[in-house]
PDB file of C-alpha atoms in Angstrom:
ATOM      1  CA  UNK A 350      58.019 137.812   3.583  1.00  0.00           C
ATOM      2  CA  UNK A 351      59.528 137.792   0.121  1.00  0.00           C
ATOM      3  CA  UNK A 352      62.829 136.584   1.571  1.00  0.00           C
ATOM      4  CA  UNK A 353      61.119 133.595   3.163  1.00  0.00           C
ATOM      5  CA  UNK A 354      59.225 132.662  -0.018  1.00  0.00           C
ATOM      6  CA  UNK A 355      62.558 133.061  -1.901  1.00  0.00           C
ATOM      7  CA  UNK A 356      64.491 130.765   0.556  1.00  0.00           C
ATOM      8  CA  UNK A 357      61.700 128.071   0.882  1.00  0.00           C
ATOM      9  CA  UNK A 358      61.780 126.910  -2.704  1.00  0.00           C
ATOM     10  CA  UNK A 359      65.505 126.806  -2.597  1.00  0.00           C
ATOM     11  CA  UNK A 360      65.377 124.670   0.476  1.00  0.00           C
ATOM     12  CA  UNK A 361      62.853 122.281  -1.047  1.00  0.00           C
ATOM     13  CA  UNK A 362      64.841 122.030  -4.299  1.00  0.00           C
ATOM     14  CA  UNK A 363      67.924 121.133  -2.163  1.00  0.00           C
ATOM     15  CA  UNK A 364      66.043 118.398  -0.208  1.00  0.00           C
ATOM     16  CA  UNK A 365      64.666 117.009  -3.377  1.00  0.00           C
ATOM     17  CA  UNK A 366      68.064 116.887  -4.998  1.00  0.00           C
ATOM     18  CA  UNK A 367      69.496 115.027  -2.015  1.00  0.00           C
ATOM     19  CA  UNK A 368      66.800 112.480  -2.126  1.00  0.00           C
ATOM     20  CA  UNK A 369      67.328 111.993  -5.840  1.00  0.00           C
ATOM     21  CA  UNK A 370      71.102 111.508  -5.342  1.00  0.00           C
ATOM     22  CA  UNK A 371      70.510 109.011  -2.547  1.00  0.00           C
ATOM     23  CA  UNK A 372      67.906 107.008  -4.513  1.00  0.00           C
ATOM     24  CA  UNK A 373      70.396 106.939  -7.421  1.00  0.00           C
ATOM     25  CA  UNK A 374      73.179 105.785  -5.193  1.00  0.00           C
ATOM     26  CA  UNK A 375      71.100 103.048  -3.704  1.00  0.00           C
ATOM     27  CA  UNK A 376      70.112 101.895  -7.209  1.00  0.00           C
ATOM     28  CA  UNK A 377      73.833 101.856  -8.314  1.00  0.00           C
ATOM     29  CA  UNK A 378      75.149 100.248  -5.220  1.00  0.00           C
ATOM     30  CA  UNK A 379      74.471  96.517  -6.269  1.00  0.00           C
ATOM     31  CA  UNK A 380      76.106  97.193  -9.561  1.00  0.00           C
ATOM     32  CA  UNK A 381      79.105  98.784  -7.935  1.00  0.00           C
ATOM     33  CA  UNK A 382      79.485  95.783  -5.524  1.00  0.00           C
ATOM     34  CA  UNK A 383      79.208  93.311  -8.511  1.00  0.00           C
ATOM     35  CA  UNK A 384      81.852  95.293 -10.114  1.00  0.00           C
ATOM     36  CA  UNK A 385      84.106  94.961  -7.078  1.00  0.00           C
ATOM     37  CA  UNK A 386      83.577  91.272  -6.908  1.00  0.00           C
ATOM     38  CA  UNK A 387      84.354  90.781 -10.592  1.00  0.00           C
ATOM     39  CA  UNK A 388      87.556  92.957 -10.242  1.00  0.00           C
ATOM     40  CA  UNK A 389      88.837  90.877  -7.216  1.00  0.00           C
ATOM     41  CA  UNK A 390      87.911  87.589  -9.111  1.00  0.00           C
ATOM     42  CA  UNK A 391      89.888  88.722 -11.980  1.00  0.00           C
ATOM     43  CA  UNK A 392      92.960  89.579  -9.806  1.00  0.00           C
ATOM     44  CA  UNK A 393      92.806  86.303  -8.129  1.00  0.00           C
ATOM     45  CA  UNK A 394      92.672  84.428 -11.465  1.00  0.00           C
ATOM     46  CA  UNK A 395      95.520  86.468 -12.820  1.00  0.00           C
ATOM     47  CA  UNK A 396      97.580  85.823  -9.758  1.00  0.00           C
ATOM     48  CA  UNK A 397      96.993  82.020 -10.131  1.00  0.00           C
ATOM     49  CA  UNK A 398      97.891  82.124 -13.815  1.00  0.00           C
ATOM     50  CA  UNK A 399     100.955  84.094 -13.027  1.00  0.00           C
ATOM     51  CA  UNK A 400     101.970  81.615 -10.316  1.00  0.00           C
ATOM     52  CA  UNK A 401     101.425  78.636 -12.718  1.00  0.00           C
ATOM     53  CA  UNK A 402     103.402  80.410 -15.477  1.00  0.00           C
ATOM     54  CA  UNK A 403     106.287  81.087 -13.012  1.00  0.00           C
ATOM     55  CA  UNK A 404     106.243  77.472 -11.739  1.00  0.00           C
ATOM     56  CA  UNK A 405     106.439  76.030 -15.285  1.00  0.00           C
ATOM     57  CA  UNK A 406     109.263  78.433 -16.085  1.00  0.00           C
ATOM     58  CA  UNK A 407     111.235  77.507 -12.991  1.00  0.00           C
ATOM     59  CA  UNK A 408     110.749  73.841 -13.852  1.00  0.00           C
ATOM     60  CA  UNK A 409     112.098  74.322 -17.315  1.00  0.00           C
ATOM     61  CA  UNK A 410     115.121  76.194 -15.902  1.00  0.00           C
ATOM     62  CA  UNK A 411     115.746  73.545 -13.337  1.00  0.00           C
ATOM     63  CA  UNK A 412     115.588  70.670 -15.853  1.00  0.00           C
ATOM     64  CA  UNK A 413     118.009  72.522 -18.150  1.00  0.00           C
ATOM     65  CA  UNK A 414     120.370  73.350 -15.244  1.00  0.00           C
ATOM     66  CA  UNK A 415     120.444  69.677 -13.965  1.00  0.00           C
ATOM     67  CA  UNK A 416     120.106  67.276 -16.887  1.00  0.00           C
ATOM     68  CA  UNK A 417     121.191  64.293 -14.768  1.00  0.00           C
ATOM     69  CA  UNK A 418     118.492  64.760 -12.010  1.00  0.00           C
ATOM     70  CA  UNK A 419     116.284  62.103 -13.547  1.00  0.00           C
ATOM     71  CA  UNK A 420     119.053  59.549 -13.538  1.00  0.00           C
ATOM     72  CA  UNK A 421     120.010  60.368  -9.978  1.00  0.00           C
ATOM     73  CA  UNK A 422     116.403  60.111  -8.930  1.00  0.00           C
ATOM     74  CA  UNK A 423     115.989  56.714 -10.586  1.00  0.00           C
ATOM     75  CA  UNK A 424     119.052  55.436  -8.886  1.00  0.00           C
ATOM     76  CA  UNK A 425     117.813  56.709  -5.555  1.00  0.00           C
ATOM     77  CA  UNK A 426     114.426  55.058  -6.064  1.00  0.00           C
ATOM     78  CA  UNK A 427     116.147  51.828  -6.998  1.00  0.00           C
ATOM     79  CA  UNK A 428     118.030  51.882  -3.821  1.00  0.00           C
ATOM     80  CA  UNK A 429     114.937  52.545  -1.833  1.00  0.00           C
ATOM     81  CA  UNK A 430     113.224  49.696  -3.489  1.00  0.00           C
ATOM     82  CA  UNK A 431     116.009  47.272  -2.587  1.00  0.00           C
ATOM     83  CA  UNK A 432     117.217  47.066  -6.188  1.00  0.00           C
ATOM     84  CA  UNK A 433     121.072  46.479  -6.362  1.00  0.00           C
ATOM     85  CA  UNK A 434     123.119  48.433  -8.862  1.00  0.00           C
ATOM     86  CA  UNK A 435     126.128  46.622 -10.059  1.00  0.00           C
ATOM     87  CA  UNK A 436     129.540  48.202 -10.302  1.00  0.00           C
ATOM     88  CA  UNK A 437     129.338  48.325 -14.130  1.00  0.00           C
ATOM     89  CA  UNK A 438     125.910  50.047 -14.009  1.00  0.00           C
ATOM     90  CA  UNK A 439     127.259  52.604 -11.409  1.00  0.00           C
ATOM     91  CA  UNK A 440     130.152  53.443 -13.663  1.00  0.00           C
ATOM     92  CA  UNK A 441     127.838  53.850 -16.673  1.00  0.00           C
ATOM     93  CA  UNK A 442     125.586  56.198 -14.621  1.00  0.00           C
ATOM     94  CA  UNK A 443     128.614  58.149 -13.544  1.00  0.00           C
ATOM     95  CA  UNK A 444     129.821  58.567 -17.084  1.00  0.00           C
ATOM     96  CA  UNK A 445     126.490  59.627 -18.361  1.00  0.00           C
ATOM     97  CA  UNK A 446     126.011  62.242 -15.502  1.00  0.00           C
ATOM     98  CA  UNK A 447     129.606  63.289 -15.708  1.00  0.00           C
ATOM     99  CA  UNK A 448     130.253  62.444 -12.083  1.00  0.00           C
ATOM    100  CA  UNK A 449     133.808  62.545 -10.953  1.00  0.00           C
ATOM    101  CA  UNK A 450     133.469  60.388  -7.985  1.00  0.00           C
ATOM    102  CA  UNK A 451     131.143  57.482  -7.077  1.00  0.00           C
ATOM    103  CA  UNK A 452     128.160  58.267  -4.838  1.00  0.00           C
ATOM    104  CA  UNK A 453     128.717  57.618  -1.059  1.00  0.00           C
ATOM    105  CA  UNK A 454     127.327  54.353   0.011  1.00  0.00           C
ATOM    106  CA  UNK A 455     124.450  54.648   2.452  1.00  0.00           C
ATOM    107  CA  UNK A 456     125.057  53.734   6.039  1.00  0.00           C
ATOM    108  CA  UNK A 457     123.228  50.621   7.443  1.00  0.00           C
ATOM    109  CA  UNK A 458     120.908  52.780   9.365  1.00  0.00           C
ATOM    110  CA  UNK A 459     119.906  54.723   6.277  1.00  0.00           C
ATOM    111  CA  UNK A 460     119.365  51.486   4.406  1.00  0.00           C
ATOM    112  CA  UNK A 461     117.119  50.304   7.144  1.00  0.00           C
ATOM    113  CA  UNK A 462     115.179  53.562   7.006  1.00  0.00           C
ATOM    114  CA  UNK A 463     114.840  53.288   3.203  1.00  0.00           C
ATOM    115  CA  UNK A 464     113.366  49.763   3.468  1.00  0.00           C
ATOM    116  CA  UNK A 465     110.981  50.961   6.121  1.00  0.00           C
ATOM    117  CA  UNK A 466     109.511  53.403   3.618  1.00  0.00           C
ATOM    118  CA  UNK A 467     108.439  50.443   1.504  1.00  0.00           C
ATOM    119  CA  UNK A 468     106.213  49.255   4.307  1.00  0.00           C
ATOM    120  CA  UNK A 469     102.966  50.595   2.689  1.00  0.00           C
ATOM    121  CA  UNK A 470     101.317  47.555   4.140  1.00  0.00           C
ATOM    122  CA  UNK A 471      97.661  48.416   3.638  1.00  0.00           C
ATOM    123  CA  UNK A 472      96.055  45.608   1.747  1.00  0.00           C
ATOM    124  CA  UNK A 473      94.677  47.896  -1.053  1.00  0.00           C
ATOM    125  CA  UNK A 474      97.971  49.468  -1.625  1.00  0.00           C
ATOM    126  CA  UNK A 475      99.283  49.242  -5.185  1.00  0.00           C
ATOM    127  CA  UNK A 476     102.762  50.645  -4.527  1.00  0.00           C
ATOM    128  CA  UNK A 477     105.294  49.235  -6.892  1.00  0.00           C
ATOM    129  CA  UNK A 478     107.659  48.264  -4.088  1.00  0.00           C
ATOM    130  CA  UNK A 479     105.161  45.319  -3.408  1.00  0.00           C
ATOM    131  CA  UNK A 480     105.772  43.800  -6.835  1.00  0.00           C
ATOM    132  CA  UNK A 481     109.493  44.801  -7.564  1.00  0.00           C
ATOM    133  CA  UNK A 482     111.846  42.103  -6.539  1.00  0.00           C
ATOM    134  CA  UNK A 483     115.548  42.323  -7.341  1.00  0.00           C
ATOM    135  CA  UNK A 484     117.989  39.544  -8.070  1.00  0.00           C
ATOM    136  CA  UNK A 485     119.336  39.330  -4.548  1.00  0.00           C
ATOM    137  CA  UNK A 486     115.865  38.915  -3.112  1.00  0.00           C
ATOM    138  CA  UNK A 487     115.023  36.106  -5.595  1.00  0.00           C
ATOM    139  CA  UNK A 488     118.319  34.444  -4.685  1.00  0.00           C
ATOM    140  CA  UNK A 489     117.569  34.689  -0.990  1.00  0.00           C
ATOM    141  CA  UNK A 490     114.079  33.267  -1.508  1.00  0.00           C
ATOM    142  CA  UNK A 491     115.349  30.403  -3.721  1.00  0.00           C
ATOM    143  CA  UNK A 492     118.306  29.725  -1.369  1.00  0.00           C
ATOM    144  CA  UNK A 493     116.222  29.784   1.864  1.00  0.00           C
ATOM    145  CA  UNK A 494     116.018  26.878   4.073  1.00  0.00           C
ATOM    146  CA  UNK A 495     112.516  25.983   2.938  1.00  0.00           C
ATOM    147  CA  UNK A 496     112.212  22.323   2.225  1.00  0.00           C
ATOM    148  CA  UNK A 497     112.571  21.387  -1.461  1.00  0.00           C
ATOM    149  CA  UNK A 498     109.987  18.967  -2.507  1.00  0.00           C
ATOM    150  CA  UNK A 499     112.287  17.335  -5.010  1.00  0.00           C
ATOM    151  CA  UNK A 500     115.184  17.078  -2.409  1.00  0.00           C
ATOM    152  CA  UNK A 501     116.473  13.608  -1.859  1.00  0.00           C
ATOM    153  CA  UNK A 502     116.233  12.430   1.753  1.00  0.00           C
ATOM    154  CA  UNK A 503     115.785   9.327   3.722  1.00  0.00           C
ATOM    155  CA  UNK A 504     112.314   7.897   2.905  1.00  0.00           C
ATOM    156  CA  UNK A 505     109.977   7.653   5.920  1.00  0.00           C
ATOM    157  CA  UNK A 506     109.447   4.369   7.502  1.00  0.00           C
ATOM    158  CA  UNK A 507     106.165   2.514   7.400  1.00  0.00           C
ATOM    159  CA  UNK A 508     105.492   3.303  11.047  1.00  0.00           C
ATOM    160  CA  UNK A 509     106.107   7.027  10.348  1.00  0.00           C
ATOM    161  CA  UNK A 510     103.707   6.938   7.442  1.00  0.00           C
ATOM    162  CA  UNK A 511     101.012   5.199   9.438  1.00  0.00           C
ATOM    163  CA  UNK A 512     101.457   7.658  12.226  1.00  0.00           C
ATOM    164  CA  UNK A 513     100.577  10.530  10.002  1.00  0.00           C
ATOM    165  CA  UNK A 514      96.962   9.401  10.086  1.00  0.00           C
ATOM    166  CA  UNK A 515      96.950   9.598  13.928  1.00  0.00           C
ATOM    167  CA  UNK A 516      97.127  13.392  13.977  1.00  0.00           C
ATOM    168  CA  UNK A 517      97.982  16.332  11.744  1.00  0.00           C
ATOM    169  CA  UNK A 518     100.726  17.380  14.258  1.00  0.00           C
ATOM    170  CA  UNK A 519     102.582  14.185  13.624  1.00  0.00           C
ATOM    171  CA  UNK A 520     102.394  14.727   9.980  1.00  0.00           C
ATOM    172  CA  UNK A 521     103.772  18.238  10.193  1.00  0.00           C
ATOM    173  CA  UNK A 522     106.619  17.321  12.669  1.00  0.00           C
ATOM    174  CA  UNK A 523     107.929  14.702  10.222  1.00  0.00           C
ATOM    175  CA  UNK A 524     110.146  15.974   7.363  1.00  0.00           C
ATOM    176  CA  UNK A 525     108.923  13.239   5.078  1.00  0.00           C
ATOM    177  CA  UNK A 526     105.287  13.913   6.107  1.00  0.00           C
ATOM    178  CA  UNK A 527     105.568  17.600   5.202  1.00  0.00           C
ATOM    179  CA  UNK A 528     107.071  16.848   1.846  1.00  0.00           C
ATOM    180  CA  UNK A 529     104.283  14.335   0.982  1.00  0.00           C
ATOM    181  CA  UNK A 530     101.592  16.593   2.236  1.00  0.00           C
ATOM    182  CA  UNK A 531     103.058  19.534   0.238  1.00  0.00           C
ATOM    183  CA  UNK A 532     103.054  17.304  -2.876  1.00  0.00           C
ATOM    184  CA  UNK A 533      99.376  16.763  -2.305  1.00  0.00           C
ATOM    185  CA  UNK A 534      98.785  20.523  -1.753  1.00  0.00           C
ATOM    186  CA  UNK A 535     100.495  21.140  -5.091  1.00  0.00           C
ATOM    187  CA  UNK A 536      98.055  18.814  -6.857  1.00  0.00           C
ATOM    188  CA  UNK A 537      95.285  20.853  -5.318  1.00  0.00           C
ATOM    189  CA  UNK A 538      96.772  24.195  -6.274  1.00  0.00           C
ATOM    190  CA  UNK A 539      97.179  25.211  -2.516  1.00  0.00           C
ATOM    191  CA  UNK A 540     100.811  24.636  -2.045  1.00  0.00           C
ATOM    192  CA  UNK A 541     101.219  28.327  -1.001  1.00  0.00           C
ATOM    193  CA  UNK A 542      99.721  27.383   2.400  1.00  0.00           C
ATOM    194  CA  UNK A 543     102.545  25.040   3.262  1.00  0.00           C
ATOM    195  CA  UNK A 544     105.198  27.429   1.772  1.00  0.00           C
ATOM    196  CA  UNK A 545     103.778  30.209   3.965  1.00  0.00           C
ATOM    197  CA  UNK A 546     103.895  27.998   7.017  1.00  0.00           C
ATOM    198  CA  UNK A 547     107.506  27.020   6.322  1.00  0.00           C
ATOM    199  CA  UNK A 548     108.560  30.507   5.714  1.00  0.00           C
ATOM    200  CA  UNK A 549     107.145  31.497   9.139  1.00  0.00           C
ATOM    201  CA  UNK A 550     109.109  28.778  10.659  1.00  0.00           C
ATOM    202  CA  UNK A 551     112.191  29.950   8.907  1.00  0.00           C
ATOM    203  CA  UNK A 552     111.667  33.480  10.153  1.00  0.00           C
ATOM    204  CA  UNK A 553     111.501  32.344  13.755  1.00  0.00           C
ATOM    205  CA  UNK A 554     115.120  30.970  13.482  1.00  0.00           C
ATOM    206  CA  UNK A 555     116.526  34.566  13.143  1.00  0.00           C
ATOM    207  CA  UNK A 556     116.988  37.301  15.647  1.00  0.00           C
ATOM    208  CA  UNK A 557     119.071  39.760  13.643  1.00  0.00           C
ATOM    209  CA  UNK A 558     116.728  42.747  13.165  1.00  0.00           C
ATOM    210  CA  UNK A 559     117.861  43.400   9.568  1.00  0.00           C
ATOM    211  CA  UNK A 560     117.462  39.886   8.628  1.00  0.00           C
ATOM    212  CA  UNK A 561     114.084  39.649  10.276  1.00  0.00           C
ATOM    213  CA  UNK A 562     112.914  42.832   8.587  1.00  0.00           C
ATOM    214  CA  UNK A 563     113.949  41.624   5.058  1.00  0.00           C
ATOM    215  CA  UNK A 564     112.571  38.183   5.438  1.00  0.00           C
ATOM    216  CA  UNK A 565     109.260  39.589   6.904  1.00  0.00           C
ATOM    217  CA  UNK A 566     108.934  41.826   3.974  1.00  0.00           C
ATOM    218  CA  UNK A 567     109.530  39.041   1.456  1.00  0.00           C
ATOM    219  CA  UNK A 568     106.914  36.819   3.360  1.00  0.00           C
ATOM    220  CA  UNK A 569     104.465  39.837   3.112  1.00  0.00           C
ATOM    221  CA  UNK A 570     105.015  40.330  -0.532  1.00  0.00           C
ATOM    222  CA  UNK A 571     104.895  36.638  -1.441  1.00  0.00           C
ATOM    223  CA  UNK A 572     101.912  35.433   0.749  1.00  0.00           C
ATOM    224  CA  UNK A 573     100.047  38.419   2.236  1.00  0.00           C
ATOM    225  CA  UNK A 574      99.942  40.986  -0.501  1.00  0.00           C
ATOM    226  CA  UNK A 575      96.699  41.097  -2.500  1.00  0.00           C
ATOM    227  CA  UNK A 576      99.062  41.557  -5.612  1.00  0.00           C
ATOM    228  CA  UNK A 577     100.718  38.265  -5.143  1.00  0.00           C
ATOM    229  CA  UNK A 578      99.602  35.179  -7.084  1.00  0.00           C
ATOM    230  CA  UNK A 579     100.500  33.043  -4.032  1.00  0.00           C
ATOM    231  CA  UNK A 580      98.333  35.082  -1.547  1.00  0.00           C
ATOM    232  CA  UNK A 581      97.066  32.863   1.249  1.00  0.00           C
ATOM    233  CA  UNK A 582      93.498  33.224   2.598  1.00  0.00           C
ATOM    234  CA  UNK A 583      93.332  35.280   5.754  1.00  0.00           C
ATOM    235  CA  UNK A 584      90.491  37.111   7.497  1.00  0.00           C
ATOM    236  CA  UNK A 585      90.529  40.904   7.928  1.00  0.00           C
ATOM    237  CA  UNK A 586      91.267  40.808  11.549  1.00  0.00           C
ATOM    238  CA  UNK A 587      94.441  38.843  11.079  1.00  0.00           C
ATOM    239  CA  UNK A 588      95.471  41.105   8.151  1.00  0.00           C
ATOM    240  CA  UNK A 589      95.127  44.160  10.486  1.00  0.00           C
ATOM    241  CA  UNK A 590      97.298  42.599  12.954  1.00  0.00           C
ATOM    242  CA  UNK A 591      99.988  41.847  10.349  1.00  0.00           C
ATOM    243  CA  UNK A 592      99.793  45.432   9.065  1.00  0.00           C
ATOM    244  CA  UNK A 593     100.424  46.715  12.654  1.00  0.00           C
ATOM    245  CA  UNK A 594     103.203  44.298  13.170  1.00  0.00           C
ATOM    246  CA  UNK A 595     104.935  45.197  10.002  1.00  0.00           C
ATOM    247  CA  UNK A 596     105.684  48.648  11.340  1.00  0.00           C
ATOM    248  CA  UNK A 597     108.427  46.958  13.473  1.00  0.00           C
ATOM    249  CA  UNK A 598     108.754  43.342  12.304  1.00  0.00           C
ATOM    250  CA  UNK A 599     109.735  40.680  14.806  1.00  0.00           C
ATOM    251  CA  UNK A 600     110.263  36.859  14.290  1.00  0.00           C
ATOM    252  CA  UNK A 601     106.606  36.442  15.481  1.00  0.00           C
ATOM    253  CA  UNK A 602     105.022  38.952  13.203  1.00  0.00           C
ATOM    254  CA  UNK A 603     103.000  36.264  11.387  1.00  0.00           C
ATOM    255  CA  UNK A 604     102.185  34.027  14.286  1.00  0.00           C
ATOM    256  CA  UNK A 605      98.402  34.524  14.114  1.00  0.00           C
ATOM    257  CA  UNK A 606      98.403  34.125  10.383  1.00  0.00           C
ATOM    258  CA  UNK A 607     100.512  31.059  10.550  1.00  0.00           C
ATOM    259  CA  UNK A 608      98.098  29.529  13.156  1.00  0.00           C
ATOM    260  CA  UNK A 609      95.139  30.286  10.828  1.00  0.00           C
ATOM    261  CA  UNK A 610      96.736  28.671   7.877  1.00  0.00           C
ATOM    262  CA  UNK A 611      97.830  25.673   9.958  1.00  0.00           C
ATOM    263  CA  UNK A 612      94.108  25.287  11.107  1.00  0.00           C
ATOM    264  CA  UNK A 613      92.965  25.637   7.598  1.00  0.00           C
ATOM    265  CA  UNK A 614      95.198  22.873   6.234  1.00  0.00           C
ATOM    266  CA  UNK A 615      94.288  20.682   9.314  1.00  0.00           C
ATOM    267  CA  UNK A 616      90.524  20.969   8.747  1.00  0.00           C
ATOM    268  CA  UNK A 617      90.357  21.194   4.965  1.00  0.00           C
ATOM    269  CA  UNK A 618      93.282  19.488   3.210  1.00  0.00           C
ATOM    270  CA  UNK A 619      94.437  16.943   5.803  1.00  0.00           C
ATOM    271  CA  UNK A 620      91.326  14.697   5.645  1.00  0.00           C
ATOM    272  CA  UNK A 621      91.624  14.681   1.815  1.00  0.00           C
ATOM    273  CA  UNK A 622      95.257  13.891   2.017  1.00  0.00           C
ATOM    274  CA  UNK A 623      94.649  10.709   4.033  1.00  0.00           C
ATOM    275  CA  UNK A 624      92.158   9.582   1.306  1.00  0.00           C
ATOM    276  CA  UNK A 625      94.428  10.621  -1.555  1.00  0.00           C
ATOM    277  CA  UNK A 626      96.345   8.283  -3.899  1.00  0.00           C
ATOM    278  CA  UNK A 627      99.523   9.871  -2.751  1.00  0.00           C
ATOM    279  CA  UNK A 628      99.156   8.671   0.748  1.00  0.00           C
ATOM    280  CA  UNK A 629      97.729   5.324  -0.357  1.00  0.00           C
ATOM    281  CA  UNK A 630     100.705   4.742  -2.588  1.00  0.00           C
ATOM    282  CA  UNK A 631     103.145   5.445   0.214  1.00  0.00           C
ATOM    283  CA  UNK A 632     101.409   2.811   2.303  1.00  0.00           C
ATOM    284  CA  UNK A 633     101.511   0.255  -0.472  1.00  0.00           C
ATOM    285  CA  UNK A 634     105.162   0.793  -1.186  1.00  0.00           C
ATOM    286  CA  UNK A 635     105.994  -0.543   2.273  1.00  0.00           C
TER     287      UNK A 635
END
């Protein structure tokens, strides 16, 4: 009997102790979990800081080991954007970078590939390649076969001048008619419409893929890009068509846009031209 009484309190004390330990453990568990989370977070932040520090250190080492990298990158970007580096400039770059031999000239295929990278043709794009124009491109644009408004040519006859009022097509198929109409458009600050139409006609005369690609790019930069001061007015559907066509330009890349501008000149500018002093003066001179 005494042994049972002696063991019963011990059993009860042991059970109470277990319950106390359990309750204490349950109370401490949220704090333990929070501590684990804080520890893991601290480790992640430390790892990020270490990675950032290592990256900056590696960048510093790389810039010290290759001091001419910036110049080489600038030269490469210039080639990608179609900028021509003269022989003198190349020699200067070689002397500055300590190069012993001139860089290998890119193959035609690589040049085409580099030009293609400039076809960021979305209308909201602000890529610098849409505004940078080198001397050769300016020369190509100036020396193109677009009709010069100041170019001397045989004056149109009276019959030709009168026929311009018959239809817009007759006006546009006559060289003198196009020149007179272009002069009128210039007075109305809409000469870019005629320039764009003439550029599209010029593009159709070429079938060399490289020439077509280059001329299409210039047309886009001059008349389609929203960054251009000579941007023509086109609806969104036609712009989307042009953007798709510019992935692989052809002589007919701008056909829909050309037709839309032709229609705009026909309906909007042509009637005013027939009533303008420019056209009346031509009739009176004969």
